[in-house]
Coordinates of C-alpha atoms in Angstrom, one line a residue:
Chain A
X1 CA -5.2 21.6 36.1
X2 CA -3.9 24.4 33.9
X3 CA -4.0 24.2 30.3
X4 CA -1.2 26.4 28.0
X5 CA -1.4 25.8 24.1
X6 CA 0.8 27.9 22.3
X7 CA 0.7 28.8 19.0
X8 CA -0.7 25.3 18.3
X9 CA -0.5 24.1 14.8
X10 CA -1.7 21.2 12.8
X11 CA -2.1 19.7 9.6
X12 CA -3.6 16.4 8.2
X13 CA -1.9 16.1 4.5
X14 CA -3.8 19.0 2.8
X15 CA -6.3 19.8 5.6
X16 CA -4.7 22.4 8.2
X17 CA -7.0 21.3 11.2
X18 CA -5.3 24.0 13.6
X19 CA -3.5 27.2 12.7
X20 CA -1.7 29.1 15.5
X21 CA -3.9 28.6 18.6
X22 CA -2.7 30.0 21.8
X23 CA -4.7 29.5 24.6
X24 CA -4.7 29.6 28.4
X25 CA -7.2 28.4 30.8
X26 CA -6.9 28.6 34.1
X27 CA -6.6 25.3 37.1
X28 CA -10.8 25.1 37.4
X29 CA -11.9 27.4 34.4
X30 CA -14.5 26.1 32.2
X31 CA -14.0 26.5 28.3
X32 CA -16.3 25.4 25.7
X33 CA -15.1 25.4 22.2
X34 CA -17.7 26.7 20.0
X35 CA -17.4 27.0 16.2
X36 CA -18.5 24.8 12.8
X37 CA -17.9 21.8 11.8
X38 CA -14.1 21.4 10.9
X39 CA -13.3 24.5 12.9
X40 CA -10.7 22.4 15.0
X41 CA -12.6 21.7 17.8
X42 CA -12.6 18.1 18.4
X43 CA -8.4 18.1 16.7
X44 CA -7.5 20.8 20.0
X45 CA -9.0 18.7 22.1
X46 CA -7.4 15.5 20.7
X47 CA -3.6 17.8 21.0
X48 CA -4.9 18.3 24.5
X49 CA -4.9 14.5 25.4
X50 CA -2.1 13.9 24.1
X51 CA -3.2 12.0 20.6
X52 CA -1.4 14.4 18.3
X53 CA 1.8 15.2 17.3
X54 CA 1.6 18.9 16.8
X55 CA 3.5 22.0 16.1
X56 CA 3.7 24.4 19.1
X57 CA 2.8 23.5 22.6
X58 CA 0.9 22.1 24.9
X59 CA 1.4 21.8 28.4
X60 CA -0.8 20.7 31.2
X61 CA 0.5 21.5 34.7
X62 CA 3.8 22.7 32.6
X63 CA 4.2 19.2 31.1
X64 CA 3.7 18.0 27.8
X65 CA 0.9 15.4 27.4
X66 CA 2.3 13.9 24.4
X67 CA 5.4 13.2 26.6
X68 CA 3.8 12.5 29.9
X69 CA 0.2 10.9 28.6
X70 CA 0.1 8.0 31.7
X71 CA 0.9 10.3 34.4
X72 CA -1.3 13.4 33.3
X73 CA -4.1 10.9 32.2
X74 CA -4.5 10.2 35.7
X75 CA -5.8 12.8 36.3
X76 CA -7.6 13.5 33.4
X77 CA -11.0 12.2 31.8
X78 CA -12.3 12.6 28.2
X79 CA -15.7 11.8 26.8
X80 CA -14.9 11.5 22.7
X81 CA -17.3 12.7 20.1
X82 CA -18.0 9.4 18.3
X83 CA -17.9 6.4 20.6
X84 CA -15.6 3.1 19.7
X85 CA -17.4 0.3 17.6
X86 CA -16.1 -2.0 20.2
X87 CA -16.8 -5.7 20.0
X88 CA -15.8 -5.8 23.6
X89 CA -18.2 -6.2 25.8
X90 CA -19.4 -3.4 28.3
X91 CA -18.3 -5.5 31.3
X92 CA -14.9 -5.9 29.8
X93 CA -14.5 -2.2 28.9
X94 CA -15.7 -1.5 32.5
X95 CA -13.5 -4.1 34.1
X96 CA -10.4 -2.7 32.1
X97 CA -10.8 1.0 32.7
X98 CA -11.7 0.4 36.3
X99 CA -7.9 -2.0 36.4
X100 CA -5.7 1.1 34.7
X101 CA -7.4 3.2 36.9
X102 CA -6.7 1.7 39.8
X103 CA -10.9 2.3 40.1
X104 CA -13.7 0.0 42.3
X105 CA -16.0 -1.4 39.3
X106 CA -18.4 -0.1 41.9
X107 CA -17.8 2.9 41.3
X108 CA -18.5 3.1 37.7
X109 CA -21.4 1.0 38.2
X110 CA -22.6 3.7 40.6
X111 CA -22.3 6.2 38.2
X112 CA -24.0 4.5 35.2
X113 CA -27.4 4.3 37.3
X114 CA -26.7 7.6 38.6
X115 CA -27.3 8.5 34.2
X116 CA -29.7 5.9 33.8
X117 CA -27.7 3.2 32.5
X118 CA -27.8 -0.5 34.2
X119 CA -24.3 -1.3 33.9
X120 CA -25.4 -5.3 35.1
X121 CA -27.8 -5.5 32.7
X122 CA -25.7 -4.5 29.6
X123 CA -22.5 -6.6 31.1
X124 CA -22.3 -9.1 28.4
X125 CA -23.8 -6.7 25.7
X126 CA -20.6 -5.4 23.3
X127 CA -20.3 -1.6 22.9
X128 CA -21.1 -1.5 19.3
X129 CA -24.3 -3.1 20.1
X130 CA -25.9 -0.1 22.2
X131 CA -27.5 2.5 21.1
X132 CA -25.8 6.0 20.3
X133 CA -27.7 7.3 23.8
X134 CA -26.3 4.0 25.8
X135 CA -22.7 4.3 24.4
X136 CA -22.6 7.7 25.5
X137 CA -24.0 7.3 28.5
X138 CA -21.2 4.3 29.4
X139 CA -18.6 7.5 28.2
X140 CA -19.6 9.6 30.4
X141 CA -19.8 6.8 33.6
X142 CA -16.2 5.8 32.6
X143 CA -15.2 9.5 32.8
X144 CA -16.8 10.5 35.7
X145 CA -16.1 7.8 37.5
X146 CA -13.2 9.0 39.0
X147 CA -12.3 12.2 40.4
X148 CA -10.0 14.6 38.0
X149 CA -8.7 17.6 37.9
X150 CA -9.5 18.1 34.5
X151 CA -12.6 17.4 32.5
X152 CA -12.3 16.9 28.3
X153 CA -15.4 16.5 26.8
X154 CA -16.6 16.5 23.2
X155 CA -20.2 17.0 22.5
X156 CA -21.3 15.0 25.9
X157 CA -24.9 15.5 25.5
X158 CA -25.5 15.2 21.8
X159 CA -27.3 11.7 21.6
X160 CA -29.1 12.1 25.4
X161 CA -32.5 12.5 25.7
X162 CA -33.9 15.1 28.0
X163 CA -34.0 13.4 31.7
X164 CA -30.7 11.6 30.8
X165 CA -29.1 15.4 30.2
X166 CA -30.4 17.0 33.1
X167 CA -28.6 13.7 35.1
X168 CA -25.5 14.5 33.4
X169 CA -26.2 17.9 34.8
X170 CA -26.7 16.7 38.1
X171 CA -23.6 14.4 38.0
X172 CA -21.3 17.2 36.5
X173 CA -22.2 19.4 39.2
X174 CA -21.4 16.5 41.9
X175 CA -18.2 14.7 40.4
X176 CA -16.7 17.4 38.7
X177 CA -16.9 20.5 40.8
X178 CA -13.4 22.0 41.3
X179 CA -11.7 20.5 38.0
X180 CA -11.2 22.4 34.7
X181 CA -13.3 21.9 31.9
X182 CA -13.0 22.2 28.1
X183 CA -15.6 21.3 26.2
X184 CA -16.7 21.0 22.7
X185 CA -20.4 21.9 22.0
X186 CA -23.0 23.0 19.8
X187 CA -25.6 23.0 22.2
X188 CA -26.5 26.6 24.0
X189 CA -28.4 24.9 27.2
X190 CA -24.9 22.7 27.8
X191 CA -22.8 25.7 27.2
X192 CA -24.8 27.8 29.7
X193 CA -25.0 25.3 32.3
X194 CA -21.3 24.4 32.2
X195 CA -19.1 26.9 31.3
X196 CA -17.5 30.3 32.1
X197 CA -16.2 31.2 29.0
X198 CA -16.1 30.8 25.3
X199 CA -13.8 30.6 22.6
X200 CA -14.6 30.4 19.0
X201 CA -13.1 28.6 16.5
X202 CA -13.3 28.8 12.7
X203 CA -11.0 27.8 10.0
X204 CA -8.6 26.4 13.1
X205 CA -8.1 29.6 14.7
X206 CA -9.8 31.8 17.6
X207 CA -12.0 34.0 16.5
X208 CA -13.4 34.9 19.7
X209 CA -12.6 34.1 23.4
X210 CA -15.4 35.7 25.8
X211 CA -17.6 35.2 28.4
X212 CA -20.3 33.1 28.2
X213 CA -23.3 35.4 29.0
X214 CA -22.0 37.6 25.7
X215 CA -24.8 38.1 23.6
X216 CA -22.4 36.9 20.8
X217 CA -22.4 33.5 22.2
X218 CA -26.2 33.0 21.8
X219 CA -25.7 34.2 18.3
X220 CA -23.3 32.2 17.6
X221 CA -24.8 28.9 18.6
X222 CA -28.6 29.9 18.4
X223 CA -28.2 30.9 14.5
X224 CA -25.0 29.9 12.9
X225 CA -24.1 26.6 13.8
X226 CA -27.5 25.1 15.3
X227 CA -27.1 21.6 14.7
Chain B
X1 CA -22.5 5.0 46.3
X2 CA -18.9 3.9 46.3
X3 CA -16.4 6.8 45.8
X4 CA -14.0 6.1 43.1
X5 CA -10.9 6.4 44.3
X6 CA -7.8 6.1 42.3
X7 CA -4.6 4.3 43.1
X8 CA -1.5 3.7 41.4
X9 CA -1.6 0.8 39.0
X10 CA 1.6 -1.1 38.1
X11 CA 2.7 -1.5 34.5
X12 CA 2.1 -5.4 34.7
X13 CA -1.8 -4.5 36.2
X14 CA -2.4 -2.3 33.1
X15 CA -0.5 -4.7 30.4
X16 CA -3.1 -7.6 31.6
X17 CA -6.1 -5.7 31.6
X18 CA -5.3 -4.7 28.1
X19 CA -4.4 -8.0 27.2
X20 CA -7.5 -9.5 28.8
X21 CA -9.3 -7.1 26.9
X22 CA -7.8 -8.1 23.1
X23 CA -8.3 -11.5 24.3
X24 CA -11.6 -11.1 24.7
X25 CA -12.0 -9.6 21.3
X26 CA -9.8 -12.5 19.6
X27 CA -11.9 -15.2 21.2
X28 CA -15.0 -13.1 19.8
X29 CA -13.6 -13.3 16.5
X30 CA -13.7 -16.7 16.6
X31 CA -9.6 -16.5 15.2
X32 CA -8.4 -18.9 17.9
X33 CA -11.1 -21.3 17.0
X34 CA -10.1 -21.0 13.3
X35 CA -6.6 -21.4 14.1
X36 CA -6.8 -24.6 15.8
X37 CA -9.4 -25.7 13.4
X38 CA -7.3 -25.0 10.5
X39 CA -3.9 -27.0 12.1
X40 CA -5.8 -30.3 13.0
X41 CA -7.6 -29.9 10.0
X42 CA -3.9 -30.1 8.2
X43 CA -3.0 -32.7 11.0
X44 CA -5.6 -35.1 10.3
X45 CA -5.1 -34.8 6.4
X46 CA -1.3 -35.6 6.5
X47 CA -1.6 -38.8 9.4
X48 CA -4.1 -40.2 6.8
X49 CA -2.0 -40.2 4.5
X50 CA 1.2 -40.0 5.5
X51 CA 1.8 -42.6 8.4
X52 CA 1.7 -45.8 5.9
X53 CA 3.4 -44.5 3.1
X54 CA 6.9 -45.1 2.2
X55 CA 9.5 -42.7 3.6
X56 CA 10.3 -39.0 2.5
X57 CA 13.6 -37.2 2.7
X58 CA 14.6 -40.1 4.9
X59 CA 11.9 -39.2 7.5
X60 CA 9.4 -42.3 8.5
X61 CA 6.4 -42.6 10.9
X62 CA 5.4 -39.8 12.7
X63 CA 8.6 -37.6 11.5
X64 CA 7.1 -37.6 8.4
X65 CA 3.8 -36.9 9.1
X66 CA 5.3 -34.1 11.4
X67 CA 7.6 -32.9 8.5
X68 CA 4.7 -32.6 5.9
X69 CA 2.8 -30.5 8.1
X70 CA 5.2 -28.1 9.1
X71 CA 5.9 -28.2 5.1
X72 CA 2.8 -26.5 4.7
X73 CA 2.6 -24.7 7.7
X74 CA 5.9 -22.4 6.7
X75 CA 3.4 -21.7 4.1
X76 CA 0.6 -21.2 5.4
X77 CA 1.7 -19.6 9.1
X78 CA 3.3 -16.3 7.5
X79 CA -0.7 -15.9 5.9
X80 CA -2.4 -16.5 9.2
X81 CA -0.2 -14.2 11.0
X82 CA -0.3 -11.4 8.7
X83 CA -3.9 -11.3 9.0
X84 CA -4.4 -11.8 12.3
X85 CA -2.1 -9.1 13.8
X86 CA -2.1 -6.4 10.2
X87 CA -5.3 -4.6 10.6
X88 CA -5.1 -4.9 14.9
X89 CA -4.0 -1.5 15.4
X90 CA -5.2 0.1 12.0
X91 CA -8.9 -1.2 13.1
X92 CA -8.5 0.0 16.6
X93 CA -7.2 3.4 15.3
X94 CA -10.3 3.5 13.1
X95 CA -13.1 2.8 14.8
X96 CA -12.7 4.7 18.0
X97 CA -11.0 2.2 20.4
X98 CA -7.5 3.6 20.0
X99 CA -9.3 7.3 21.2
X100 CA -10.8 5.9 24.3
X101 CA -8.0 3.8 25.4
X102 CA -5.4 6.5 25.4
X103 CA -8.0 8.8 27.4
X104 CA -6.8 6.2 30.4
X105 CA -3.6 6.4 32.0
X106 CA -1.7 3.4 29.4
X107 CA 1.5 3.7 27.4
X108 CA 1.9 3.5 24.1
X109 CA 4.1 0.4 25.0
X110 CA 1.8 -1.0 26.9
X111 CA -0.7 -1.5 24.4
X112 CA 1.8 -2.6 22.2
X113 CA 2.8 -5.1 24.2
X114 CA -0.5 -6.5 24.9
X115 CA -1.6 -6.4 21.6
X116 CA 1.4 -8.5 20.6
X117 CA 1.5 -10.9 23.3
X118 CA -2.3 -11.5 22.8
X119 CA -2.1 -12.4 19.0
X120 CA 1.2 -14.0 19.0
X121 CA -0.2 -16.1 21.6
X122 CA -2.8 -17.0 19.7
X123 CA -1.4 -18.2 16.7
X124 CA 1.5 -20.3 19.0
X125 CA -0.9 -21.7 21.1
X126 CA -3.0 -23.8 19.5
X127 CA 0.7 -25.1 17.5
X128 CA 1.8 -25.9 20.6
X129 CA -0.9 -28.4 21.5
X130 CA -1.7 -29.5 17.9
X131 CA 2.3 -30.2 17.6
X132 CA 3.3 -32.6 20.6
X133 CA -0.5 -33.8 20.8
X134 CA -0.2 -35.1 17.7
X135 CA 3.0 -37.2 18.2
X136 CA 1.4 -38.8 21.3
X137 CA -1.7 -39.7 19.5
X138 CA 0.5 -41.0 16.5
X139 CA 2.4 -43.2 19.4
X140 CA -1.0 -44.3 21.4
X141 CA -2.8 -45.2 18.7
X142 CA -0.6 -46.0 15.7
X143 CA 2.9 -47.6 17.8
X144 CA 4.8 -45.1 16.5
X145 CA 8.1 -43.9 18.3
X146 CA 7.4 -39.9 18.8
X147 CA 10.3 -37.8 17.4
X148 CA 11.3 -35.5 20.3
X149 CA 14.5 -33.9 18.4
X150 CA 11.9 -33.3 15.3
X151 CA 9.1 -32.3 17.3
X152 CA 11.2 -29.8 18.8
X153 CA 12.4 -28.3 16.0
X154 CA 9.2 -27.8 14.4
X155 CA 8.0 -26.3 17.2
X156 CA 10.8 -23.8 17.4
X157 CA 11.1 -23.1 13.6
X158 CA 7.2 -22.4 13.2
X159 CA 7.7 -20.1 16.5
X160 CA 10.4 -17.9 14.7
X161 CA 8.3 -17.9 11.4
X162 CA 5.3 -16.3 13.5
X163 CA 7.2 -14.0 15.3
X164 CA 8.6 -13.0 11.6
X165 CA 5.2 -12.8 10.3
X166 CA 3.6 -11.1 13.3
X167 CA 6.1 -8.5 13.4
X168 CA 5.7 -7.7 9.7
X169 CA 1.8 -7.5 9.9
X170 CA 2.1 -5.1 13.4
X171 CA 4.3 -2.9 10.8
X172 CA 1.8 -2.6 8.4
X173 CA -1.0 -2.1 11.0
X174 CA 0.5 1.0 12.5
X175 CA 1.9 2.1 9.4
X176 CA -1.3 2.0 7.3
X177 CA -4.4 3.6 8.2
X178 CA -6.9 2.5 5.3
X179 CA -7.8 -0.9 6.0
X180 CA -8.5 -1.7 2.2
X181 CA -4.4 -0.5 1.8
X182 CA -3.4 -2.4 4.3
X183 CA -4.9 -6.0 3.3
X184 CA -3.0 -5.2 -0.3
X185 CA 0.4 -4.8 1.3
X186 CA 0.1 -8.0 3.5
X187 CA -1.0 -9.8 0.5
X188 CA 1.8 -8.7 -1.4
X189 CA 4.2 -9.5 1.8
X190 CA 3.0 -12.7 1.8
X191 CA 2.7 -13.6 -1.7
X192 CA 6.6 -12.4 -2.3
X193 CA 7.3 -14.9 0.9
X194 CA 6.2 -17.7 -1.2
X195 CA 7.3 -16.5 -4.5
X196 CA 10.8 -16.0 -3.3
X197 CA 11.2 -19.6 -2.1
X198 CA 14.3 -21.3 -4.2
X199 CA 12.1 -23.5 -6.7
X200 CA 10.6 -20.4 -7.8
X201 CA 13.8 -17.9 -7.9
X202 CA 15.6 -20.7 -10.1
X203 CA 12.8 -20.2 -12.3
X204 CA 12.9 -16.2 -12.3
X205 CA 16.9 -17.2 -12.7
X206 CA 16.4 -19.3 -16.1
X207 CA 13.6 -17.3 -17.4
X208 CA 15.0 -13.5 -16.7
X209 CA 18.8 -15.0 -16.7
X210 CA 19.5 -13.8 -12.8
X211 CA 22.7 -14.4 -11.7
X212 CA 22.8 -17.0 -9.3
X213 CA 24.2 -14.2 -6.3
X214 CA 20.9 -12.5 -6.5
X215 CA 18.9 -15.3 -6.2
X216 CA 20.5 -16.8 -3.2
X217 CA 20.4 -13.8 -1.7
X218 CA 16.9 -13.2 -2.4
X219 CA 16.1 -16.7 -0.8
X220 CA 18.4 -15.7 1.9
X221 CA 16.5 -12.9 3.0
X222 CA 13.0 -14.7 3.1
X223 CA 12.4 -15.7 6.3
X224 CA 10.0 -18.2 4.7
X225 CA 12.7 -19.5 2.8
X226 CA 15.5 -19.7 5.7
X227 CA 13.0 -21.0 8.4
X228 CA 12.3 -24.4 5.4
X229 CA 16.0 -24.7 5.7
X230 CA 16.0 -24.7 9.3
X231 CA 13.4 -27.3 9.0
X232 CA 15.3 -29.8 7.2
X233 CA 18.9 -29.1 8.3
X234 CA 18.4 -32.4 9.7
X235 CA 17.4 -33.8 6.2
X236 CA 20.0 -35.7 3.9
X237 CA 21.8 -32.9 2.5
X238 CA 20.5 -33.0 -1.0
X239 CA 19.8 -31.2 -4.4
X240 CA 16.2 -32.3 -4.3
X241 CA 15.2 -32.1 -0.7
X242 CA 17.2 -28.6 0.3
X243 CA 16.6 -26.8 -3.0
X244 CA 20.0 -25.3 -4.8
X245 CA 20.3 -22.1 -2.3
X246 CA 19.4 -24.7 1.3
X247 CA 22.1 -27.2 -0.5
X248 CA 24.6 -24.7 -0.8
X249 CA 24.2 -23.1 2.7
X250 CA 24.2 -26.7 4.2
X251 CA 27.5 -27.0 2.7
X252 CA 28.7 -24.0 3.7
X253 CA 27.3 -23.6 7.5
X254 CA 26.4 -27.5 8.0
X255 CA 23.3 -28.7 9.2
X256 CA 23.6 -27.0 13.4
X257 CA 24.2 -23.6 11.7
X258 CA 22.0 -23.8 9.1
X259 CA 19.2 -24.4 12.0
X260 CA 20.8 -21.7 14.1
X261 CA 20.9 -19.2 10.9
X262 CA 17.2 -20.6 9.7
X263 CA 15.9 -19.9 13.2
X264 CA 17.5 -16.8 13.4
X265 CA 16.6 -14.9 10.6
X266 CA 13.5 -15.2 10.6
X267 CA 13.4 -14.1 14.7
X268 CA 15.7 -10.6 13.5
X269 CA 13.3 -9.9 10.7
X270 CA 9.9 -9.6 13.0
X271 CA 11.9 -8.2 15.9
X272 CA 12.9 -5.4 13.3
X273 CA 9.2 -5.3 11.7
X274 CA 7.9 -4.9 15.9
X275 CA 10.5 -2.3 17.0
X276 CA 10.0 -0.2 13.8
X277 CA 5.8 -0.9 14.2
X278 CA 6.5 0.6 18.2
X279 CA 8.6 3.3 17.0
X280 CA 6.0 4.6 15.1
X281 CA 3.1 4.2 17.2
X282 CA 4.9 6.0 20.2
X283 CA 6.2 9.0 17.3
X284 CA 3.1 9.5 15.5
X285 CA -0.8 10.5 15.8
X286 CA -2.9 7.8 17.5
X287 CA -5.8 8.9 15.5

């Protein structure tokens, strides 16, 4: 799926979150966003599904995902940064994505073992229960359950433990082969391993769009904004 | 492994499984439970006391008991619903579940109309029961002749005075984002919905010298007000029982049209509150 922002632009009261982002990434590219805290990472990403009312454009596959959010989301998956407090219960959040879907609870029980997560054993466990690992572990199942031709993913890895990264490696590489990426990250190993290129944000603007083996990008995520 | 393979999933698939999912999250919360708890609790305080006593704006037996508890339920039913559907979508936008629901291929509308359907259902529901269970038990175990007309009319007027109240609070739920904000405006919705009952306007009218116009239209207005009418259209049409602004409306409409307008009013004024609270939510930011 191709991705076309245009001169994005947006503004929480006195907070401008995004300021004039144009970017274009190609059907199968993979983008991280890199930059500090309150750069605009997680807000693009956000204008991307389809969440925000912004200035500018957006367009995935030429349509606007604020317009056409049930068709496009389809075929689209997004791990968010902070998961839901839920009081629902991780077979109930299973059971509902797998019915919008149109998804075999199979299959995103397959995929929670496939991270290390026992989707049976959690079923009658609410979300807001788990720990942050678990909850984003359950993300990641729910999104990569399915295949989609785009990936949106902000900081996936952040609360995983070592083995429980590499699997999300492993499962990336399987699930998500052909489908764009755009992911928001701190982390140089996740950057490395999954994307092509980089763009920088700071202040809600690009600073920088460049490959990833540019010895900038190490810079940038080794020294500056290490978290 | 089982490959997960996608199909299309009709509007009324994804409208239950959102549903089933706010269900689940109503029962948790126990509101249901407090609900029903809260309406035989009422029930069982007004057949104690009211089957043996003497008769009350000519209602006897189980039309009175019926009568006193709807009396306090047009009180008391604008409170539960405000609270039980204004911080639904406020919460949900707060704590994450609005983010990871709209990552799945759902409308706007569709959660809308779940989360409506869910909570309305849940405060009509246990009425439902409570209402026409308690005019069997008042006939099984007491000899009493059940009102049907009465029944039905309490039934229909509490209905209307939910749907008022629920689309009110949905209002405030999408409109709001601070939770703390959004418990002060209900509370001020539903204390001006009991304030602006007759009995208290006539005193804002003698103490701040109103003229009469604006009170009755300020009673008018309030569905709480307008659904009591409705309530006892079928009352003697008196001073005392209807209030000054019910007794002149009964005069004017008579008692069908005071029931048709008392029904009525209160239906427009949560169908406004719901299509301005869906407006917004499809316009604005989710998050």
């Amino acid at each position: 799926m191709r991705i076309e922002l245009n001169d994005l632009t947006k503004r929480f009261g006195a907070v401008q979150a995004l300021a004039g982002v144009t970017l274009d990434v190609a059907s199968g590219e993979r983008v991280a966003l890199v930059g500090p805290n309150g750069s605009g990472k997680s807000t693009l990403l956000r204008a991307v599904m389809g969440m925000l009312r912004c200035e500018g454009t957006v367009r995935l596959d030429g349509r606007d995902p604020f317009e056409h959010l049930t068709r496009l989301a389809s075929h689209v998956a997004y791990v968010p940064q902070i998961a839901p407090r839920l009081g629902a219960t991780v077979g109930e959040v299973a059971r509902a994505v797998a019915a919008v879907r149109g998804l075999d609870l199979r299959a995103i029980r397959d995929t929670a073992h496939e991270i290390r997560l026992d989707l049976d054993a959690l079923q009658r466990r609410p979300v807001r229960a788990l720990s942050g690992g678990m909850k984003q572990k359950l993300l990641i199942a729910l999104a990569l359950a399915a295949p989609v031709s785009l990936l949106i993913m902000d900081e996936p890895t952040a609360s995983l433990d070592g083995d429980a990264r590499e699997a999300f490696f492993r499962l990336f590489a399987e699930r998500a082969a052909g489908a764009t990426l755009l992911l928001s990250s701190h982390r140089l190993d996740e950057v490395r391993r999954l994307v092509h290129r980089v763009v920088v944000l700071e202040g809600g603007r690009t600073i920088r769009d460049t490959p990833v083996d540019a010895p900038e990008v190490t810079e940038c995520l080794e020294w500056r904004w290490a978290s | 492994m089982a490959v997960g393979v996608m199909t299309a999933v009709a509007i009324p698939t994804r409208v239950a499984a959102l549903a089933r999912l706010e269900l689940g999250d109503v029962l948790r919360s126990r509101w249901l439970i407090f609900c029903g708890a809260l309406y035989a609790a009422l029930a069982a305080l007004f057949i104690g006391i009211g089957l043996h006593e003497s008769a009350v704006m000519g209602f006897t037996g189980m039309a009175r008991v019926l009568l006193s508890l709807t009396h306090a339920l047009v009180v008391l039913l604008p409170l539960l619903a405000l609270t039980g559907t204004g911080l639904v979508v406020a919460r949900a936008r707060g704590d994450g579940t609005l983010e990871l629901l709209f990552s799945q291929p759902i409308t706007r509308d569709e959660y809308f109309s779940a989360v409506t359907l869910v909570r309305f259902g849940a405060l009509f529901a246990p009425l439902l029961v409570l209402m026409p269970g308690l005019a069997v038990f008042g006939a099984l175990a007491f000899h009493q002749a059940v009102p049907w007309g009465f029944l039905a009319r309490a039934i229909v007027v509490s209905a209307a005075l939910l749907w008022s109240f629920t689309g009110l609070g949905l209002a405030v739920s999408v409109r709001v984002r601070e939770l703390d904000r959004v418990m002060m405006y209900l509370l001020v919705i539903w204390v001006l919905s009991v304030a602006l009952l007759d009995l208290g306007l006539v005193g804002l009218m003698l103490q701040w010298q109103l003229p009469a116009p604006v009170v009755f239209t300020l009673a008018g207005l309030n569905p709480v007000e307008t659904a009591r009418l409705a309530l006892l259209s079928g009352a003697e049409p008196s001073l005392g029982t209807l209030g000054p602004v019910g007794f002149f409306l009964h005069r004017t409409l008579g008692a069908t049209w005071l029931f048709v307008a008392g029904v009525t009013w209160p239906l427009a004024v949560g169908t406004f509150g719901w299509l301005a609270a869906r407006r917004r939510l499809r316009a604005g930011d989710l998050i």
